[in-house]
PDB file of N, CA and C in Angstrom:
ATOM      1  N   MET A 274      15.272 -24.235  -5.370  1.00 44.00           N
ATOM      2  CA  MET A 274      14.784 -24.259  -6.725  1.00 44.00           C
ATOM      3  C   MET A 274      14.751 -25.703  -7.197  1.00 44.00           C
ATOM      4  N   SER A 275      13.780 -26.005  -7.981  1.00 48.00           N
ATOM      5  CA  SER A 275      13.585 -27.380  -8.382  1.00 48.00           C
ATOM      6  C   SER A 275      14.721 -27.915  -9.247  1.00 48.00           C
ATOM      7  N   ASP A 276      15.286 -27.099 -10.103  1.00 49.00           N
ATOM      8  CA  ASP A 276      16.350 -27.587 -10.970  1.00 49.00           C
ATOM      9  C   ASP A 276      17.738 -27.208 -10.445  1.00 49.00           C
ATOM     10  N   ALA A 277      17.812 -26.649  -9.267  1.00 45.00           N
ATOM     11  CA  ALA A 277      19.058 -26.358  -8.552  1.00 45.00           C
ATOM     12  C   ALA A 277      20.050 -25.534  -9.366  1.00 45.00           C
ATOM     13  N   GLN A 278      19.565 -24.605 -10.159  1.00 56.00           N
ATOM     14  CA  GLN A 278      20.455 -23.724 -10.904  1.00 56.00           C
ATOM     15  C   GLN A 278      20.842 -22.543 -10.022  1.00 56.00           C
ATOM     16  N   GLU A 279      22.083 -22.134 -10.154  1.00 64.00           N
ATOM     17  CA  GLU A 279      22.535 -20.966  -9.422  1.00 64.00           C
ATOM     18  C   GLU A 279      22.077 -19.702 -10.143  1.00 64.00           C
ATOM     19  N   ILE A 280      21.799 -18.663  -9.386  1.00 63.00           N
ATOM     20  CA  ILE A 280      21.412 -17.382  -9.957  1.00 63.00           C
ATOM     21  C   ILE A 280      22.614 -16.454  -9.880  1.00 63.00           C
ATOM     22  N   ASP A 281      22.993 -15.887 -11.008  1.00 66.00           N
ATOM     23  CA  ASP A 281      24.121 -14.966 -11.051  1.00 66.00           C
ATOM     24  C   ASP A 281      23.638 -13.581 -10.626  1.00 66.00           C
ATOM     25  N   GLU A 282      23.797 -13.276  -9.345  1.00 68.00           N
ATOM     26  CA  GLU A 282      23.313 -12.006  -8.812  1.00 68.00           C
ATOM     27  C   GLU A 282      24.158 -10.818  -9.255  1.00 68.00           C
ATOM     28  N   SER A 283      25.345 -11.062  -9.780  1.00 73.00           N
ATOM     29  CA  SER A 283      26.189  -9.949 -10.214  1.00 73.00           C
ATOM     30  C   SER A 283      25.581  -9.211 -11.403  1.00 73.00           C
ATOM     31  N   GLN A 284      24.700  -9.862 -12.130  1.00 70.00           N
ATOM     32  CA  GLN A 284      24.062  -9.247 -13.291  1.00 70.00           C
ATOM     33  C   GLN A 284      22.779  -8.506 -12.932  1.00 70.00           C
ATOM     34  N   PHE A 285      22.360  -8.580 -11.672  1.00 75.00           N
ATOM     35  CA  PHE A 285      21.077  -8.003 -11.279  1.00 75.00           C
ATOM     36  C   PHE A 285      21.219  -6.549 -10.842  1.00 75.00           C
ATOM     37  N   ASP A 286      20.304  -5.722 -11.290  1.00 77.00           N
ATOM     38  CA  ASP A 286      20.263  -4.311 -10.921  1.00 77.00           C
ATOM     39  C   ASP A 286      19.573  -4.187  -9.559  1.00 77.00           C
ATOM     40  N   TYR A 287      20.328  -3.909  -8.510  1.00 77.00           N
ATOM     41  CA  TYR A 287      19.767  -3.843  -7.160  1.00 77.00           C
ATOM     42  C   TYR A 287      18.885  -2.618  -6.942  1.00 77.00           C
ATOM     43  N   ASP A 288      18.921  -1.671  -7.848  1.00 82.00           N
ATOM     44  CA  ASP A 288      18.061  -0.493  -7.754  1.00 82.00           C
ATOM     45  C   ASP A 288      16.788  -0.650  -8.579  1.00 82.00           C
ATOM     46  N   TYR A 289      16.549  -1.860  -9.071  1.00 84.00           N
ATOM     47  CA  TYR A 289      15.382  -2.114  -9.925  1.00 84.00           C
ATOM     48  C   TYR A 289      14.076  -1.897  -9.164  1.00 84.00           C
ATOM     49  N   VAL A 290      13.203  -1.111  -9.771  1.00 88.00           N
ATOM     50  CA  VAL A 290      11.845  -0.914  -9.258  1.00 88.00           C
ATOM     51  C   VAL A 290      10.914  -1.035 -10.458  1.00 88.00           C
ATOM     52  N   PRO A 291       9.934  -1.942 -10.391  1.00 88.00           N
ATOM     53  CA  PRO A 291       9.020  -2.066 -11.524  1.00 88.00           C
ATOM     54  C   PRO A 291       8.270  -0.761 -11.757  1.00 88.00           C
ATOM     55  N   PRO A 292       7.992  -0.439 -13.009  1.00 90.00           N
ATOM     56  CA  PRO A 292       7.355   0.850 -13.335  1.00 90.00           C
ATOM     57  C   PRO A 292       6.066   1.128 -12.564  1.00 90.00           C
ATOM     58  N   HIS A 293       5.278   0.092 -12.309  1.00 91.00           N
ATOM     59  CA  HIS A 293       4.005   0.322 -11.627  1.00 91.00           C
ATOM     60  C   HIS A 293       4.166   0.579 -10.127  1.00 91.00           C
ATOM     61  N   LEU A 294       5.388   0.440  -9.594  1.00 93.00           N
ATOM     62  CA  LEU A 294       5.622   0.672  -8.163  1.00 93.00           C
ATOM     63  C   LEU A 294       6.500   1.897  -7.887  1.00 93.00           C
ATOM     64  N   VAL A 295       6.954   2.575  -8.924  1.00 94.00           N
ATOM     65  CA  VAL A 295       7.876   3.706  -8.751  1.00 94.00           C
ATOM     66  C   VAL A 295       7.272   4.796  -7.874  1.00 94.00           C
ATOM     67  N   GLU A 296       6.042   5.192  -8.149  1.00 94.00           N
ATOM     68  CA  GLU A 296       5.419   6.279  -7.384  1.00 94.00           C
ATOM     69  C   GLU A 296       5.261   5.901  -5.912  1.00 94.00           C
ATOM     70  N   ARG A 297       4.815   4.676  -5.651  1.00 94.00           N
ATOM     71  CA  ARG A 297       4.670   4.244  -4.250  1.00 94.00           C
ATOM     72  C   ARG A 297       6.019   4.174  -3.552  1.00 94.00           C
ATOM     73  N   ARG A 298       7.057   3.719  -4.263  1.00 93.00           N
ATOM     74  CA  ARG A 298       8.397   3.656  -3.675  1.00 93.00           C
ATOM     75  C   ARG A 298       8.901   5.057  -3.359  1.00 93.00           C
ATOM     76  N   ASN A 299       8.661   6.002  -4.260  1.00 94.00           N
ATOM     77  CA  ASN A 299       9.125   7.370  -4.037  1.00 94.00           C
ATOM     78  C   ASN A 299       8.415   8.035  -2.859  1.00 94.00           C
ATOM     79  N   ASN A 300       7.202   7.616  -2.569  1.00 94.00           N
ATOM     80  CA  ASN A 300       6.416   8.196  -1.471  1.00 94.00           C
ATOM     81  C   ASN A 300       6.281   7.237  -0.294  1.00 94.00           C
ATOM     82  N   TRP A 301       7.274   6.387  -0.069  1.00 92.00           N
ATOM     83  CA  TRP A 301       7.167   5.352   0.954  1.00 92.00           C
ATOM     84  C   TRP A 301       6.973   5.921   2.356  1.00 92.00           C
ATOM     85  N   ARG A 302       7.463   7.120   2.609  1.00 94.00           N
ATOM     86  CA  ARG A 302       7.323   7.708   3.951  1.00 94.00           C
ATOM     87  C   ARG A 302       5.866   8.019   4.289  1.00 94.00           C
ATOM     88  N   ASN A 303       5.034   8.200   3.270  1.00 96.00           N
ATOM     89  CA  ASN A 303       3.623   8.516   3.488  1.00 96.00           C
ATOM     90  C   ASN A 303       2.753   7.269   3.621  1.00 96.00           C
ATOM     91  N   LEU A 304       3.359   6.089   3.508  1.00 95.00           N
ATOM     92  CA  LEU A 304       2.597   4.846   3.594  1.00 95.00           C
ATOM     93  C   LEU A 304       2.507   4.369   5.035  1.00 95.00           C
ATOM     94  N   SER A 305       1.431   3.681   5.340  1.00 95.00           N
ATOM     95  CA  SER A 305       1.298   3.069   6.664  1.00 95.00           C
ATOM     96  C   SER A 305       2.247   1.875   6.747  1.00 95.00           C
ATOM     97  N   PHE A 306       2.403   1.341   7.944  1.00 95.00           N
ATOM     98  CA  PHE A 306       3.280   0.190   8.132  1.00 95.00           C
ATOM     99  C   PHE A 306       2.840  -0.978   7.252  1.00 95.00           C
ATOM    100  N   GLY A 307       1.552  -1.253   7.228  1.00 93.00           N
ATOM    101  CA  GLY A 307       1.023  -2.345   6.414  1.00 93.00           C
ATOM    102  C   GLY A 307       1.241  -2.114   4.929  1.00 93.00           C
ATOM    103  N   GLU A 308       1.074  -0.867   4.495  1.00 94.00           N
ATOM    104  CA  GLU A 308       1.295  -0.532   3.085  1.00 94.00           C
ATOM    105  C   GLU A 308       2.772  -0.675   2.706  1.00 94.00           C
ATOM    106  N   ARG A 309       3.657  -0.360   3.649  1.00 94.00           N
ATOM    107  CA  ARG A 309       5.093  -0.531   3.393  1.00 94.00           C
ATOM    108  C   ARG A 309       5.436  -2.007   3.242  1.00 94.00           C
ATOM    109  N   LEU A 310       4.869  -2.833   4.112  1.00 92.00           N
ATOM    110  CA  LEU A 310       5.113  -4.273   4.005  1.00 92.00           C
ATOM    111  C   LEU A 310       4.610  -4.808   2.670  1.00 92.00           C
ATOM    112  N   GLU A 311       3.443  -4.358   2.256  1.00 91.00           N
ATOM    113  CA  GLU A 311       2.879  -4.781   0.975  1.00 91.00           C
ATOM    114  C   GLU A 311       3.773  -4.323  -0.185  1.00 91.00           C
ATOM    115  N   LEU A 312       4.303  -3.109  -0.098  1.00 92.00           N
ATOM    116  CA  LEU A 312       5.206  -2.599  -1.127  1.00 92.00           C
ATOM    117  C   LEU A 312       6.470  -3.456  -1.208  1.00 92.00           C
ATOM    118  N   VAL A 313       7.037  -3.799  -0.061  1.00 90.00           N
ATOM    119  CA  VAL A 313       8.234  -4.644  -0.037  1.00 90.00           C
ATOM    120  C   VAL A 313       7.933  -6.006  -0.650  1.00 90.00           C
ATOM    121  N   ARG A 314       6.774  -6.564  -0.321  1.00 87.00           N
ATOM    122  CA  ARG A 314       6.386  -7.864  -0.866  1.00 87.00           C
ATOM    123  C   ARG A 314       6.261  -7.789  -2.392  1.00 87.00           C
ATOM    124  N   GLU A 315       5.583  -6.768  -2.881  1.00 89.00           N
ATOM    125  CA  GLU A 315       5.391  -6.617  -4.329  1.00 89.00           C
ATOM    126  C   GLU A 315       6.718  -6.390  -5.053  1.00 89.00           C
ATOM    127  N   MET A 316       7.607  -5.599  -4.444  1.00 89.00           N
ATOM    128  CA  MET A 316       8.906  -5.347  -5.068  1.00 89.00           C
ATOM    129  C   MET A 316       9.760  -6.612  -5.074  1.00 89.00           C
ATOM    130  N   SER A 317       9.663  -7.398  -4.017  1.00 84.00           N
ATOM    131  CA  SER A 317      10.406  -8.650  -3.949  1.00 84.00           C
ATOM    132  C   SER A 317       9.940  -9.625  -5.020  1.00 84.00           C
ATOM    133  N   ILE A 318       8.629  -9.769  -5.157  1.00 82.00           N
ATOM    134  CA  ILE A 318       8.078 -10.664  -6.176  1.00 82.00           C
ATOM    135  C   ILE A 318       8.498 -10.198  -7.569  1.00 82.00           C
ATOM    136  N   ALA A 319       8.454  -8.886  -7.807  1.00 85.00           N
ATOM    137  CA  ALA A 319       8.839  -8.341  -9.111  1.00 85.00           C
ATOM    138  C   ALA A 319      10.324  -8.580  -9.397  1.00 85.00           C
ATOM    139  N   ALA A 320      11.163  -8.436  -8.380  1.00 82.00           N
ATOM    140  CA  ALA A 320      12.600  -8.658  -8.573  1.00 82.00           C
ATOM    141  C   ALA A 320      12.883 -10.120  -8.890  1.00 82.00           C
ATOM    142  N   TRP A 321      12.244 -11.044  -8.162  1.00 78.00           N
ATOM    143  CA  TRP A 321      12.419 -12.470  -8.444  1.00 78.00           C
ATOM    144  C   TRP A 321      11.902 -12.807  -9.834  1.00 78.00           C
ATOM    145  N   ALA A 322      10.776 -12.202 -10.220  1.00 78.00           N
ATOM    146  CA  ALA A 322      10.220 -12.461 -11.556  1.00 78.00           C
ATOM    147  C   ALA A 322      11.174 -11.972 -12.643  1.00 78.00           C
ATOM    148  N   LYS A 323      11.837 -10.849 -12.391  1.00 79.00           N
ATOM    149  CA  LYS A 323      12.796 -10.331 -13.376  1.00 79.00           C
ATOM    150  C   LYS A 323      13.957 -11.308 -13.556  1.00 79.00           C
ATOM    151  N   LEU A 324      14.328 -11.994 -12.484  1.00 75.00           N
ATOM    152  CA  LEU A 324      15.382 -13.002 -12.565  1.00 75.00           C
ATOM    153  C   LEU A 324      14.884 -14.303 -13.178  1.00 75.00           C
ATOM    154  N   GLY A 325      13.563 -14.432 -13.315  1.00 72.00           N
ATOM    155  CA  GLY A 325      13.000 -15.652 -13.879  1.00 72.00           C
ATOM    156  C   GLY A 325      12.638 -16.685 -12.840  1.00 72.00           C
ATOM    157  N   VAL A 326      12.476 -16.269 -11.590  1.00 71.00           N
ATOM    158  CA  VAL A 326      12.106 -17.183 -10.514  1.00 71.00           C
ATOM    159  C   VAL A 326      10.740 -16.767  -9.996  1.00 71.00           C
ATOM    160  N   VAL A 327       9.827 -17.717  -9.887  1.00 70.00           N
ATOM    161  CA  VAL A 327       8.478 -17.379  -9.455  1.00 70.00           C
ATOM    162  C   VAL A 327       8.024 -18.272  -8.314  1.00 70.00           C
ATOM    163  N   HIS A 328       7.104 -17.750  -7.518  1.00 67.00           N
ATOM    164  CA  HIS A 328       6.454 -18.485  -6.444  1.00 67.00           C
ATOM    165  C   HIS A 328       5.116 -18.963  -6.971  1.00 67.00           C
ATOM    166  N   ASP A 329       4.736 -20.182  -6.683  1.00 67.00           N
ATOM    167  CA  ASP A 329       3.475 -20.738  -7.175  1.00 67.00           C
ATOM    168  C   ASP A 329       2.329 -20.238  -6.302  1.00 67.00           C
ATOM    169  N   PRO A 330       1.486 -19.320  -6.801  1.00 68.00           N
ATOM    170  CA  PRO A 330       0.406 -18.760  -5.983  1.00 68.00           C
ATOM    171  C   PRO A 330      -0.683 -19.767  -5.630  1.00 68.00           C
ATOM    172  N   SER A 331      -0.733 -20.895  -6.332  1.00 74.00           N
ATOM    173  CA  SER A 331      -1.735 -21.910  -6.005  1.00 74.00           C
ATOM    174  C   SER A 331      -1.354 -22.686  -4.745  1.00 74.00           C
ATOM    175  N   LYS A 332      -0.116 -22.497  -4.280  1.00 69.00           N
ATOM    176  CA  LYS A 332       0.365 -23.154  -3.059  1.00 69.00           C
ATOM    177  C   LYS A 332       0.921 -22.093  -2.111  1.00 69.00           C
ATOM    178  N   PRO A 333       0.041 -21.311  -1.467  1.00 64.00           N
ATOM    179  CA  PRO A 333       0.519 -20.181  -0.660  1.00 64.00           C
ATOM    180  C   PRO A 333       1.395 -20.567   0.528  1.00 64.00           C
ATOM    181  N   MET A 334       1.276 -21.781   1.030  1.00 63.00           N
ATOM    182  CA  MET A 334       2.093 -22.189   2.174  1.00 63.00           C
ATOM    183  C   MET A 334       3.411 -22.825   1.739  1.00 63.00           C
ATOM    184  N   ASP A 335       3.572 -23.068   0.459  1.00 63.00           N
ATOM    185  CA  ASP A 335       4.790 -23.664  -0.072  1.00 63.00           C
ATOM    186  C   ASP A 335       5.832 -22.570  -0.246  1.00 63.00           C
ATOM    187  N   ARG A 336       6.912 -22.644   0.495  1.00 58.00           N
ATOM    188  CA  ARG A 336       7.937 -21.601   0.459  1.00 58.00           C
ATOM    189  C   ARG A 336       8.953 -21.808  -0.659  1.00 58.00           C
ATOM    190  N   THR A 337       8.799 -22.876  -1.427  1.00 57.00           N
ATOM    191  CA  THR A 337       9.760 -23.115  -2.496  1.00 57.00           C
ATOM    192  C   THR A 337       9.433 -22.254  -3.705  1.00 57.00           C
ATOM    193  N   ILE A 338      10.430 -22.000  -4.479  1.00 57.00           N
ATOM    194  CA  ILE A 338      10.256 -21.240  -5.712  1.00 57.00           C
ATOM    195  C   ILE A 338      10.796 -22.082  -6.850  1.00 57.00           C
ATOM    196  N   ARG A 339      10.341 -21.799  -8.040  1.00 59.00           N
ATOM    197  CA  ARG A 339      10.810 -22.580  -9.179  1.00 59.00           C
ATOM    198  C   ARG A 339      11.370 -21.647 -10.239  1.00 59.00           C
ATOM    199  N   ARG A 340      12.335 -22.143 -10.934  1.00 56.00           N
ATOM    200  CA  ARG A 340      12.985 -21.382 -11.998  1.00 56.00           C
ATOM    201  C   ARG A 340      12.153 -21.506 -13.265  1.00 56.00           C
ATOM    202  N   VAL A 341      11.939 -20.403 -13.934  1.00 55.00           N
ATOM    203  CA  VAL A 341      11.172 -20.389 -15.169  1.00 55.00           C
ATOM    204  C   VAL A 341      12.131 -20.159 -16.323  1.00 55.00           C
ATOM    205  N   ALA A 342      12.026 -20.986 -17.336  1.00 55.00           N
ATOM    206  CA  ALA A 342      12.884 -20.823 -18.509  1.00 55.00           C
ATOM    207  C   ALA A 342      12.441 -19.588 -19.280  1.00 55.00           C
ATOM    208  N   ARG A 343      13.380 -18.726 -19.559  1.00 52.00           N
ATOM    209  CA  ARG A 343      13.069 -17.515 -20.321  1.00 52.00           C
ATOM    210  C   ARG A 343      13.089 -17.816 -21.806  1.00 52.00           C
ATOM    211  N   LYS A 344      12.196 -17.176 -22.510  1.00 53.00           N
ATOM    212  CA  LYS A 344      12.172 -17.313 -23.966  1.00 53.00           C
ATOM    213  C   LYS A 344      12.919 -16.126 -24.554  1.00 53.00           C
ATOM    214  N   GLY A 345      13.797 -16.409 -25.480  1.00 47.00           N
ATOM    215  CA  GLY A 345      14.477 -15.298 -26.136  1.00 47.00           C
ATOM    216  C   GLY A 345      15.909 -15.313 -26.046  1.00 47.00           C
TER     217      GLY A 345
END
């Protein structure tokens, strides 16, 4: 992370599933291998976003992530 802040994972809900992915997660056995990988990718991005950490989509080969300041 660019600002080297630690993330307090103890506050994170490990069972978190974004509302738009609940149905696909519940029916994961009916998905193809590729669809399962895509579901895992989408859930991972959503979980990081919930923590306030995002990947810059304009740099797809850049594996770094940056911390986003939350408002509120």
